[in-house]
Tab-separated table of C-alpha atoms in Angstrom:
chain	number	residue	atom	x	y	z
A	1	VAL	CA	1.815	5.175	5.985
A	2	ASN	CA	-1.169	4.989	5.669
A	3	PHE	CA	-3.755	5.465	3.907
A	4	PRO	CA	-2.252	8.691	1.860
A	5	SER	CA	-4.696	10.525	-0.697
A	6	PRO	CA	-5.104	8.542	-3.831
A	7	TYR	CA	-4.061	10.253	-7.223
A	8	LYS	CA	-6.691	12.619	-8.764
A	9	VAL	CA	-7.548	10.147	-11.413
A	10	GLU	CA	-8.190	12.161	-14.940
A	11	GLY	CA	-11.988	13.746	-14.972
A	12	GLY	CA	-12.992	12.840	-11.263
A	13	GLY	CA	-12.784	16.335	-9.592
A	14	ASN	CA	-11.380	15.991	-6.826
A	15	SER	CA	-9.133	18.713	-7.211
A	16	GLN	CA	-7.697	18.844	-3.401
A	17	LEU	CA	-5.901	15.356	-4.489
A	18	PRO	CA	-2.618	15.427	-5.776
A	19	GLU	CA	-1.270	15.864	-9.215
A	20	SER	CA	2.250	14.380	-9.725
A	21	MET	CA	4.402	13.546	-7.540
A	22	GLY	CA	6.265	16.171	-5.728
A	23	ASP	CA	2.971	16.857	-4.086
A	24	PHE	CA	2.046	13.092	-2.938
A	25	LEU	CA	2.477	12.049	0.977
A	26	LEU	CA	5.259	9.727	0.317
A	27	THR	CA	7.862	10.853	-2.183
A	28	PRO	CA	11.890	9.271	-2.502
A	29	GLU	CA	13.128	12.378	-0.307
A	30	VAL	CA	10.825	10.422	2.692
A	31	ALA	CA	10.968	7.355	1.768
A	32	ARG	CA	15.236	7.373	1.773
A	33	ALA	CA	14.641	9.491	5.312
A	34	ALA	CA	13.233	6.233	6.356
A	35	HIS	CA	14.803	4.166	4.903
A	36	ARG	CA	18.154	5.864	6.710
A	37	ILE	CA	16.103	5.872	9.823
A	38	LEU	CA	15.549	2.384	10.069
A	39	SER	CA	18.325	1.306	8.728
A	40	ARG	CA	20.742	3.123	11.643
A	41	SER	CA	18.071	1.060	13.866
A	42	GLN	CA	19.268	-1.324	17.080
A	43	LYS	CA	16.254	-3.789	16.582
A	44	PRO	CA	13.802	-4.544	13.291
A	45	GLY	CA	12.213	-1.557	11.761
A	46	TYR	CA	9.782	-1.251	9.443
A	47	LEU	CA	8.207	0.686	6.975
A	48	TYR	CA	3.672	-0.271	6.704
A	49	LEU	CA	2.062	0.900	4.465
A	50	GLN	CA	-1.353	0.118	2.916
A	51	SER	CA	-4.271	1.641	1.637
A	52	ASN	CA	-7.555	0.970	-0.345
A	53	CYS	CA	-6.108	2.381	-3.251
A	54	ALA	CA	-4.452	-0.340	-5.740
A	55	ASP	CA	-2.920	2.207	-7.836
A	56	VAL	CA	-1.372	3.774	-4.984
A	57	ALA	CA	-0.021	1.135	-2.704
A	58	MET	CA	1.753	-0.142	-5.544
A	59	PHE	CA	3.248	3.385	-6.978
A	60	MET	CA	3.977	4.060	-2.751
A	61	ARG	CA	6.271	-0.125	-2.751
A	62	ASP	CA	7.739	0.222	-5.709
A	63	LEU	CA	8.984	3.869	-4.599
A	64	CYS	CA	9.956	2.480	-1.651
A	65	GLN	CA	12.082	0.112	-3.330
A	66	LYS	CA	13.418	1.652	-5.866
A	67	GLU	CA	14.961	3.221	-2.431
A	68	GLY	CA	16.672	0.222	-1.302
A	69	PHE	CA	14.049	-1.343	0.755
A	70	GLN	CA	13.043	-4.744	0.477
A	71	VAL	CA	9.631	-7.197	1.760
A	72	ALA	CA	9.342	-8.599	4.845
A	73	GLU	CA	9.645	-12.239	4.914
A	74	SER	CA	8.824	-12.428	8.384
A	75	PHE	CA	7.686	-10.090	11.608
A	76	GLU	CA	8.127	-10.555	15.238
A	77	GLY	CA	9.578	-13.235	15.177
A	78	ARG	CA	6.756	-15.059	12.604
A	79	LYS	CA	7.185	-15.518	9.106
A	80	PHE	CA	5.017	-15.471	6.658
A	81	GLY	CA	3.631	-18.296	4.987
A	82	LEU	CA	1.517	-18.558	0.962
A	83	GLU	CA	-1.411	-18.297	3.609
A	84	ASP	CA	-0.268	-14.620	5.274
A	85	TRP	CA	-0.276	-12.940	1.668
A	86	LEU	CA	-3.230	-11.847	-0.877
A	87	PRO	CA	-4.320	-13.996	-3.312
A	88	ALA	CA	-5.190	-12.495	-6.290
A	89	ASN	CA	-8.856	-11.020	-6.676
A	90	ASP	CA	-9.498	-11.127	-11.233
A	91	SER	CA	-13.063	-10.802	-10.363
A	92	ALA	CA	-12.637	-8.733	-8.574
A	93	VAL	CA	-15.872	-5.771	-9.327
A	94	PRO	CA	-15.210	-2.324	-9.936
A	95	GLU	CA	-17.719	-0.192	-8.037
A	96	THR	CA	-16.552	3.347	-7.547
A	97	GLU	CA	-16.235	5.563	-10.663
A	98	ARG	CA	-12.561	6.689	-9.603
A	99	ASP	CA	-12.417	2.167	-9.395
A	100	LYS	CA	-13.399	2.401	-13.039
A	101	ARG	CA	-11.094	4.582	-14.276
A	102	VAL	CA	-7.714	3.247	-12.104
A	103	ALA	CA	-9.048	-0.350	-13.591
A	104	ALA	CA	-8.332	1.072	-16.765
A	105	LYS	CA	-5.323	2.604	-16.408
A	106	MET	CA	-3.703	-0.498	-14.606
A	107	ARG	CA	-4.874	-2.430	-17.747
A	108	SER	CA	-3.270	0.096	-19.414
A	109	THR	CA	0.021	-0.038	-17.937
A	110	ARG	CA	2.101	-2.663	-16.103
A	111	TRP	CA	1.164	-2.798	-13.325
A	112	THR	CA	-1.881	-5.175	-12.028
A	113	GLN	CA	-3.691	-5.838	-9.061
A	114	PRO	CA	-1.472	-6.029	-6.090
A	115	SER	CA	-1.613	-9.495	-5.220
A	116	GLY	CA	1.055	-12.262	-3.949
A	117	PHE	CA	4.111	-11.825	-2.065
A	118	GLY	CA	4.553	-9.040	-0.397
A	119	TRP	CA	0.454	-7.825	0.189
A	120	LEU	CA	-0.561	-8.629	2.995
A	121	ALA	CA	-3.939	-10.416	2.959
A	122	GLN	CA	-4.230	-9.017	7.012
A	123	SER	CA	-2.990	-6.061	8.919
A	124	PRO	CA	0.508	-7.509	11.729
A	125	LEU	CA	-1.177	-5.189	13.944
A	126	PRO	CA	-2.815	-6.799	16.899
A	127	LEU	CA	-7.559	-5.083	16.298
A	128	HIS	CA	-6.682	-2.468	18.581
A	129	GLY	CA	-3.419	-1.471	17.083
A	130	ARG	CA	-5.232	-0.797	13.621
A	131	THR	CA	-6.507	2.752	12.644
A	132	GLU	CA	-10.008	4.078	12.232
A	133	THR	CA	-9.660	4.144	8.517
A	134	GLU	CA	-8.446	0.792	8.390
A	135	VAL	CA	-10.570	-1.646	10.733
A	136	HIS	CA	-13.284	0.900	9.141
A	137	GLN	CA	-12.206	0.183	5.275
A	138	ALA	CA	-12.110	-4.155	6.021
A	139	LEU	CA	-14.514	-5.100	9.019
A	140	VAL	CA	-17.513	-2.432	8.067
A	141	THR	CA	-17.301	-1.439	3.978
A	142	LYS	CA	-15.340	-5.263	2.974
A	143	ARG	CA	-12.908	-3.147	0.686
A	144	PRO	CA	-10.107	-4.573	-0.382
A	145	VAL	CA	-6.898	-2.676	2.246
A	146	TYR	CA	-3.079	-3.055	-0.062
A	147	ARG	CA	-0.911	-3.410	2.428
A	148	THR	CA	2.965	-4.325	2.750
A	149	LEU	CA	5.668	-4.523	4.918
A	150	LEU	CA	9.081	-3.373	4.702
A	151	GLN	CA	12.738	-3.535	5.493
A	152	PRO	CA	15.628	-1.460	4.891
């Protein structure tokens, strides 16, 4: 699930953005279906989630973990190590108005900035396998991309 539209943030305009979980790209039903399909696969199957919005990435991972997914600790025979996890970046400065509103919302809830175990610092995909959005976010704008790789 690559870069789904973020939620509408109160006072943020963008009337086309989803207002609730029922309108969001990744629903419990979609997560359950993905889990069911990947569980039946003879080869290891993965669900790759990435977003440039911390709250969206955390919502997706939480939802998928509730549906039975676990953080993948390896990919294509390579075990992830400490250097693969996204380091904490407490000094990150919110750049946009949406970033500022989301940061305030995250401070008032149990969510913190995605980092550490399960949050990949780099894409596990080769450069030619990445989406245009990912390449633009990570390599051109240098803005954070929150990634997690899950297994059933």
